[in-house]
């Protein structure tokens, strides 16, 4: 028993001594946590450098854009071919991706050798050999008469400008084929395939093996957005935000970046980490000074590193009693598979003895323990370095997403990771220690990069097909100049119809006289009350106008109009309005004051004088009964009488569009057009009295309220209406009415977008084909969301947040499509506004017999004010359609309040002048 204990003690002591001896000799290969954090920070800086346009040329980590913009979403289907060139064997694969929803992949593959004379010979011969192998595979599998998409996994650094192109930067590993560097490898392969007349393939994607790994794993786990290979070579890729990639146009979405991290340190950034053994290995390699990080990590070099260390220690008399064998002197005699075998948990020592004996050495027990420990240090350092660089990528992903904790999956592949018994465990442990705020799942890629190339091809063909469908929908909203000119012409015709007595009743644009016959001249003064009814809120204002200095001061209070009042009886509505006026007068201490009042009433009215207005029909969700066909000024007077608390002098009933024109006219005498682009859509302008057949008199001008929202109610613009416009119209309170308004105004644009999103989702093009309850809800997609989503300052992440608030769980790709849809709908709205406005300015120019017209348009409304691109597109359209008109758009400050008071003031001034006459 004592002897057993003594033996165990001796063995433990021996092991300790050997380990200490090796640790002293390989001191520089042991990396502390502090050093790893430092390497991680250095790699982060290198990534940043590689992504920058100006810094990329000098960056050692090239951060190559791959043009892979989407990961699999499970809806891929079809038959694909895949080639994998880059390792010791070359592989051809047929991948059958099953129908959507099943995520089932069936594969048939064949390996072909890559002889040295081929991979180090002439480039054209290499690609001809690949094409021959492909033809042989297709013949064997009976695929010769099918046209199939193909993905090429090409595990060498390439510069890409599109998915199906790749300019070889340099060969790595053992490849050295001549005449390929700086040429497009896809083109080389396509030319070689063309020589085989009996096969028809379409190369859709060139993929790096690392990207292939990520895509293979992403098919099984949608959280996968990083791919890492630790095999013959080493590399990593990950999904980067487009806004951070200077080398590629566009800011939308994400793209997979092939880091080519094997070259990290080629600029000297890792000199303090590299050891004498690394330097010796590098000098004896095919590419001295290149791929220095890879030479410390990958399977091509780990065995060689161990050999160099053993030789040095033997020379120093620290191993094998100082004896060396010719095999130990021979480069490449120890391979990474030997290192893995020596580190096996139980049989490792026996394996070590066997491997060393095969090398012509006579190892002692102590030698075997020391050699096993050397292997551990070399492979542990490899895992540590990999972990530090991977931790930098994970930190970048987390920061890009602005998350406190990141949940993600890393797709893994490569012989070192797969066959080394301790490697995965060590790597995972160090990564988790370096990035404690990332929950990382490591997923081993089942069939590696070749299946990945097929997945990239499958995604590319899915995206291509989806893109076609999406573009088809968006094309419905893209109006040509001819179409816009036609809208302008039809609008002009409708203006003429509306002004003429004979055709007025048939006109869809009602051209209502407002009896506002003058613009402010600066002499207006006094205190006025203004009421503003036109939406869900009702405002009462006190407006003080001082003459001479064109100064206006306003005091106002906002009151809500509940839905039951909006859609109740007329009497209830006007009693509610009078109650609000009473509250305001009380609040301002004006209970007994007799003030002139202007009433902004933003609904179509037929006027016979400035203080008489018969409501034609309700719009904007109002439905109060017993009002249409009645004089709303009389209804207001009746309600004031019923209240019997105060009396007011109602001077003018005003449309908000007219108010907008008057407000801007107070500041700019050139302003004689008013435009509203908000909840509703309307325009007014100053017309010559002689052209208005509905009103007596030919002298001077009068403001015409066009009520152009009804344009197209006779079907004249049906050619540009879409199925989505029809859906919105059908679901509205007034089907068949206000068609132009329903294509242009804030009340409806969000609803058009919602209808498009539902349709795209039904076709599986958005939100994984799932229509959420929220998306089914009418009115959920308010127009303000369009303005937010289209803001240039908004990253896709924020777009996703807005969609999440709406209960729409979107991917990055979904967010891009939603943004495009919003852009198409709002652009069309702005262009249609522009066509209408161009019609009126051209009419004014021709009426006045001018070569060129200079005019100001007063504009108001939330759509115009809040949407980031609306005003620009509107202005551009007017310029294109009415080139001889110099149109200035002037934002109105409170047209409906201040404007009503100004109209009242002008009316008072004109009344006074009439009296004096």
Short mmCIF file of N, CA and C in Angstrom, two decimals, residues 810-914:
data_model
loop_
_atom_site.label_atom_id
_atom_site.label_comp_id
_atom_site.label_asym_id
_atom_site.label_seq_id
_atom_site.Cartn_x
_atom_site.Cartn_y
_atom_site.Cartn_z
N UNK A 810 -40.56 43.06 -35.95
CA UNK A 810 -39.94 43.11 -37.28
C UNK A 810 -38.47 42.73 -37.23
N UNK A 811 -38.02 42.14 -38.33
CA UNK A 811 -36.58 41.93 -38.50
C UNK A 811 -36.02 43.21 -39.10
N UNK A 812 -34.71 43.21 -39.23
CA UNK A 812 -34.03 44.35 -39.85
C UNK A 812 -34.54 44.54 -41.29
N UNK A 813 -34.70 43.42 -42.01
CA UNK A 813 -35.15 43.50 -43.40
C UNK A 813 -36.58 44.05 -43.48
N UNK A 814 -37.43 43.61 -42.53
CA UNK A 814 -38.81 44.12 -42.48
C UNK A 814 -38.80 45.64 -42.34
N UNK A 815 -37.93 46.12 -41.46
CA UNK A 815 -37.88 47.57 -41.19
C UNK A 815 -37.52 48.35 -42.45
N UNK A 816 -36.61 47.79 -43.24
CA UNK A 816 -36.23 48.47 -44.50
C UNK A 816 -37.44 48.56 -45.42
N UNK A 817 -38.19 47.44 -45.54
CA UNK A 817 -39.35 47.42 -46.44
C UNK A 817 -40.42 48.40 -45.95
N UNK A 818 -40.67 48.42 -44.63
CA UNK A 818 -41.68 49.34 -44.07
C UNK A 818 -41.28 50.78 -44.40
N UNK A 819 -39.99 51.07 -44.25
CA UNK A 819 -39.50 52.43 -44.54
C UNK A 819 -39.72 52.77 -46.02
N UNK A 820 -39.47 51.79 -46.90
CA UNK A 820 -39.68 52.01 -48.33
C UNK A 820 -41.15 52.26 -48.65
N UNK A 821 -42.02 51.48 -47.99
CA UNK A 821 -43.47 51.63 -48.22
C UNK A 821 -43.91 53.03 -47.79
N UNK A 822 -43.48 53.44 -46.59
CA UNK A 822 -43.83 54.78 -46.10
C UNK A 822 -43.36 55.84 -47.09
N UNK A 823 -42.13 55.66 -47.59
CA UNK A 823 -41.55 56.63 -48.53
C UNK A 823 -42.35 56.70 -49.82
N UNK A 824 -42.78 55.55 -50.33
CA UNK A 824 -43.53 55.52 -51.60
C UNK A 824 -44.88 56.22 -51.45
N UNK A 825 -45.56 55.97 -50.32
CA UNK A 825 -46.89 56.54 -50.10
C UNK A 825 -46.81 58.05 -49.89
N UNK A 826 -45.84 58.50 -49.07
CA UNK A 826 -45.76 59.94 -48.79
C UNK A 826 -45.21 60.71 -50.00
N UNK A 827 -44.33 60.07 -50.77
CA UNK A 827 -43.80 60.73 -51.98
C UNK A 827 -44.93 60.96 -52.98
N UNK A 828 -45.76 59.93 -53.19
CA UNK A 828 -46.88 60.09 -54.12
C UNK A 828 -47.80 61.22 -53.64
N UNK A 829 -48.06 61.27 -52.32
CA UNK A 829 -48.94 62.32 -51.78
C UNK A 829 -48.37 63.70 -52.09
N UNK A 830 -47.06 63.89 -51.83
CA UNK A 830 -46.43 65.19 -52.07
C UNK A 830 -46.46 65.55 -53.56
N UNK A 831 -46.27 64.52 -54.43
CA UNK A 831 -46.29 64.78 -55.87
C UNK A 831 -47.70 65.18 -56.34
N UNK A 832 -48.72 64.52 -55.79
CA UNK A 832 -50.09 64.85 -56.17
C UNK A 832 -50.45 66.27 -55.70
N UNK A 833 -50.00 66.63 -54.50
CA UNK A 833 -50.17 68.01 -54.03
C UNK A 833 -49.50 68.96 -55.03
N UNK A 834 -48.27 68.60 -55.43
CA UNK A 834 -47.51 69.44 -56.35
C UNK A 834 -48.22 69.63 -57.68
N UNK A 835 -48.86 68.54 -58.18
CA UNK A 835 -49.58 68.62 -59.46
C UNK A 835 -50.78 69.57 -59.32
N UNK A 836 -51.49 69.48 -58.19
CA UNK A 836 -52.64 70.36 -57.96
C UNK A 836 -52.22 71.81 -57.85
N UNK A 837 -51.12 72.03 -57.11
CA UNK A 837 -50.64 73.41 -56.92
C UNK A 837 -50.12 73.98 -58.25
N UNK A 838 -49.46 73.12 -59.04
CA UNK A 838 -48.95 73.57 -60.35
C UNK A 838 -50.12 74.01 -61.24
N UNK A 839 -51.27 73.31 -61.12
CA UNK A 839 -52.45 73.67 -61.92
C UNK A 839 -52.92 75.08 -61.58
N UNK A 840 -52.92 75.43 -60.28
CA UNK A 840 -53.45 76.74 -59.89
C UNK A 840 -52.47 77.87 -60.23
N UNK A 841 -51.16 77.64 -60.05
CA UNK A 841 -50.21 78.74 -60.33
C UNK A 841 -50.15 79.00 -61.84
N UNK A 842 -50.25 77.94 -62.64
CA UNK A 842 -50.27 78.11 -64.09
C UNK A 842 -51.53 78.88 -64.52
N UNK A 843 -52.65 78.56 -63.89
CA UNK A 843 -53.91 79.26 -64.18
C UNK A 843 -53.77 80.74 -63.84
N UNK A 844 -53.19 81.05 -62.68
CA UNK A 844 -53.03 82.46 -62.27
C UNK A 844 -52.10 83.20 -63.24
N UNK A 845 -51.04 82.49 -63.69
CA UNK A 845 -50.08 83.13 -64.62
C UNK A 845 -50.79 83.46 -65.94
N UNK A 846 -51.53 82.48 -66.46
CA UNK A 846 -52.20 82.69 -67.74
C UNK A 846 -53.30 83.75 -67.63
N UNK A 847 -54.08 83.69 -66.53
CA UNK A 847 -55.16 84.68 -66.33
C UNK A 847 -54.63 86.11 -66.34
N UNK A 848 -53.41 86.26 -65.79
CA UNK A 848 -52.85 87.62 -65.70
C UNK A 848 -52.01 87.97 -66.94
N UNK A 849 -51.93 87.03 -67.88
CA UNK A 849 -51.18 87.27 -69.12
C UNK A 849 -49.70 87.50 -68.89
N UNK A 850 -49.14 86.76 -67.92
CA UNK A 850 -47.72 86.97 -67.57
C UNK A 850 -46.84 85.90 -68.21
N UNK A 851 -45.62 86.33 -68.57
CA UNK A 851 -44.61 85.40 -69.06
C UNK A 851 -44.15 84.52 -67.90
N UNK A 852 -43.89 85.20 -66.76
CA UNK A 852 -43.46 84.49 -65.53
C UNK A 852 -44.25 85.03 -64.35
N UNK A 853 -44.58 84.15 -63.44
CA UNK A 853 -45.36 84.56 -62.26
C UNK A 853 -44.52 84.35 -61.00
N UNK A 854 -44.53 85.34 -60.13
CA UNK A 854 -43.86 85.20 -58.83
C UNK A 854 -44.96 85.22 -57.78
N UNK A 855 -45.08 84.14 -57.01
CA UNK A 855 -46.19 84.06 -56.06
C UNK A 855 -45.75 83.34 -54.79
N UNK A 856 -46.39 83.72 -53.67
CA UNK A 856 -46.12 83.04 -52.40
C UNK A 856 -47.35 82.21 -52.03
N UNK A 857 -47.09 80.99 -51.54
CA UNK A 857 -48.17 80.11 -51.10
C UNK A 857 -48.05 79.94 -49.59
N UNK A 858 -49.10 80.32 -48.87
CA UNK A 858 -49.12 80.10 -47.42
C UNK A 858 -49.50 78.65 -47.16
N UNK A 859 -48.68 77.92 -46.37
CA UNK A 859 -48.94 76.49 -46.15
C UNK A 859 -49.07 76.20 -44.66
N UNK A 860 -49.98 75.31 -44.34
CA UNK A 860 -50.12 74.85 -42.97
C UNK A 860 -50.49 73.37 -42.98
N UNK A 861 -50.43 72.75 -41.81
CA UNK A 861 -50.82 71.34 -41.69
C UNK A 861 -49.68 70.48 -41.20
N UNK A 862 -50.01 69.50 -40.39
CA UNK A 862 -48.99 68.66 -39.73
C UNK A 862 -48.14 67.87 -40.72
N UNK A 863 -48.75 67.43 -41.81
CA UNK A 863 -48.00 66.63 -42.80
C UNK A 863 -46.87 67.47 -43.37
N UNK A 864 -47.20 68.70 -43.75
CA UNK A 864 -46.19 69.61 -44.32
C UNK A 864 -45.13 69.95 -43.27
N UNK A 865 -45.59 70.18 -42.04
CA UNK A 865 -44.67 70.65 -41.00
C UNK A 865 -43.77 69.55 -40.45
N UNK A 866 -44.31 68.34 -40.30
CA UNK A 866 -43.57 67.31 -39.57
C UNK A 866 -42.87 66.28 -40.45
N UNK A 867 -43.36 66.11 -41.68
CA UNK A 867 -42.75 65.07 -42.51
C UNK A 867 -41.40 65.54 -43.05
N UNK A 868 -40.35 64.69 -42.93
CA UNK A 868 -38.99 65.16 -43.28
C UNK A 868 -38.77 65.51 -44.76
N UNK A 869 -39.55 64.90 -45.69
CA UNK A 869 -39.27 65.12 -47.12
C UNK A 869 -40.43 65.74 -47.89
N UNK A 870 -41.58 65.86 -47.25
CA UNK A 870 -42.79 66.28 -47.95
C UNK A 870 -42.63 67.63 -48.66
N UNK A 871 -42.15 68.62 -47.93
CA UNK A 871 -42.07 69.98 -48.50
C UNK A 871 -41.11 70.02 -49.69
N UNK A 872 -39.99 69.27 -49.58
CA UNK A 872 -39.01 69.27 -50.68
C UNK A 872 -39.61 68.66 -51.95
N UNK A 873 -40.29 67.51 -51.79
CA UNK A 873 -40.86 66.83 -52.97
C UNK A 873 -41.96 67.69 -53.59
N UNK A 874 -42.78 68.31 -52.73
CA UNK A 874 -43.85 69.20 -53.21
C UNK A 874 -43.26 70.33 -54.06
N UNK A 875 -42.22 70.98 -53.52
CA UNK A 875 -41.57 72.10 -54.22
C UNK A 875 -40.97 71.64 -55.55
N UNK A 876 -40.28 70.47 -55.53
CA UNK A 876 -39.65 69.96 -56.76
C UNK A 876 -40.70 69.68 -57.84
N UNK A 877 -41.85 69.11 -57.42
CA UNK A 877 -42.90 68.76 -58.38
C UNK A 877 -43.49 70.01 -59.03
N UNK A 878 -43.74 71.05 -58.21
CA UNK A 878 -44.30 72.30 -58.75
C UNK A 878 -43.32 72.89 -59.77
N UNK A 879 -42.04 72.84 -59.42
CA UNK A 879 -41.02 73.43 -60.31
C UNK A 879 -40.98 72.69 -61.66
N UNK A 880 -41.11 71.35 -61.60
CA UNK A 880 -41.09 70.56 -62.83
C UNK A 880 -42.32 70.82 -63.70
N UNK A 881 -43.50 70.93 -63.04
CA UNK A 881 -44.75 71.01 -63.79
C UNK A 881 -45.13 72.45 -64.18
N UNK A 882 -44.59 73.42 -63.42
CA UNK A 882 -44.90 74.83 -63.74
C UNK A 882 -43.58 75.62 -63.75
N UNK A 883 -42.74 75.36 -64.77
CA UNK A 883 -41.38 75.95 -64.77
C UNK A 883 -41.38 77.48 -64.88
N UNK A 884 -42.50 78.08 -65.36
CA UNK A 884 -42.50 79.54 -65.53
C UNK A 884 -43.07 80.26 -64.31
N UNK A 885 -43.26 79.52 -63.24
CA UNK A 885 -43.78 80.12 -62.01
C UNK A 885 -42.74 80.00 -60.90
N UNK A 886 -42.43 81.12 -60.31
CA UNK A 886 -41.49 81.14 -59.19
C UNK A 886 -42.32 81.09 -57.90
N UNK A 887 -42.41 79.90 -57.32
CA UNK A 887 -43.32 79.68 -56.19
C UNK A 887 -42.53 79.59 -54.89
N UNK A 888 -42.89 80.45 -53.93
CA UNK A 888 -42.28 80.40 -52.59
C UNK A 888 -43.30 79.80 -51.63
N UNK A 889 -42.89 78.76 -50.91
CA UNK A 889 -43.79 78.16 -49.91
C UNK A 889 -43.48 78.78 -48.55
N UNK A 890 -44.50 79.34 -47.92
CA UNK A 890 -44.28 80.04 -46.64
C UNK A 890 -45.11 79.34 -45.56
N UNK A 891 -44.44 78.90 -44.52
CA UNK A 891 -45.15 78.20 -43.45
C UNK A 891 -45.98 79.19 -42.65
N UNK A 892 -47.25 78.89 -42.53
CA UNK A 892 -48.17 79.79 -41.82
C UNK A 892 -48.09 79.52 -40.32
N UNK A 893 -48.11 80.61 -39.57
CA UNK A 893 -48.17 80.42 -38.12
C UNK A 893 -49.61 80.62 -37.68
N UNK A 894 -50.27 79.53 -37.40
CA UNK A 894 -51.63 79.56 -36.89
C UNK A 894 -52.64 80.24 -37.80
N UNK A 895 -52.77 79.67 -38.99
CA UNK A 895 -53.71 80.21 -39.98
C UNK A 895 -55.14 80.19 -39.51
N UNK A 896 -55.53 79.09 -38.85
CA UNK A 896 -56.94 78.96 -38.53
C UNK A 896 -57.37 79.89 -37.40
N UNK A 897 -56.44 80.29 -36.52
CA UNK A 897 -56.80 81.22 -35.45
C UNK A 897 -56.56 82.66 -35.84
N UNK A 898 -55.30 82.96 -36.06
CA UNK A 898 -54.89 84.31 -36.45
C UNK A 898 -55.57 84.71 -37.77
N UNK A 899 -55.67 83.73 -38.71
CA UNK A 899 -56.27 84.00 -40.01
C UNK A 899 -57.73 84.41 -39.89
N UNK A 900 -58.46 83.70 -39.00
CA UNK A 900 -59.88 84.04 -38.81
C UNK A 900 -60.02 85.45 -38.28
N UNK A 901 -59.15 85.84 -37.35
CA UNK A 901 -59.20 87.19 -36.78
C UNK A 901 -58.86 88.23 -37.84
N UNK A 902 -57.86 87.91 -38.69
CA UNK A 902 -57.46 88.86 -39.75
C UNK A 902 -58.58 89.04 -40.77
N UNK A 903 -59.27 87.93 -41.12
CA UNK A 903 -60.39 88.03 -42.07
C UNK A 903 -61.49 88.91 -41.46
N UNK A 904 -61.74 88.67 -40.15
CA UNK A 904 -62.75 89.48 -39.46
C UNK A 904 -62.35 90.95 -39.48
N UNK A 905 -61.04 91.20 -39.21
CA UNK A 905 -60.54 92.59 -39.21
C UNK A 905 -60.66 93.22 -40.59
N UNK A 906 -60.29 92.45 -41.65
CA UNK A 906 -60.38 92.98 -43.02
C UNK A 906 -61.85 93.25 -43.37
N UNK A 907 -62.73 92.31 -43.00
CA UNK A 907 -64.16 92.47 -43.28
C UNK A 907 -64.69 93.73 -42.59
N UNK A 908 -64.28 93.95 -41.33
CA UNK A 908 -64.69 95.14 -40.58
C UNK A 908 -64.20 96.41 -41.30
N UNK A 909 -62.94 96.35 -41.76
CA UNK A 909 -62.34 97.51 -42.45
C UNK A 909 -63.12 97.81 -43.73
N UNK A 910 -63.43 96.74 -44.50
CA UNK A 910 -64.16 96.92 -45.77
C UNK A 910 -65.60 97.41 -45.52
N UNK A 911 -66.22 96.90 -44.42
CA UNK A 911 -67.58 97.36 -44.05
C UNK A 911 -67.56 98.85 -43.75
N UNK A 912 -66.54 99.24 -42.98
CA UNK A 912 -66.39 100.64 -42.59
C UNK A 912 -66.22 101.53 -43.83
N UNK A 913 -65.37 101.04 -44.75
CA UNK A 913 -65.12 101.80 -45.98
C UNK A 913 -66.41 101.94 -46.79
N UNK A 914 -67.21 100.86 -46.83
CA UNK A 914 -68.49 100.86 -47.54
C UNK A 914 -69.43 101.91 -46.95
#
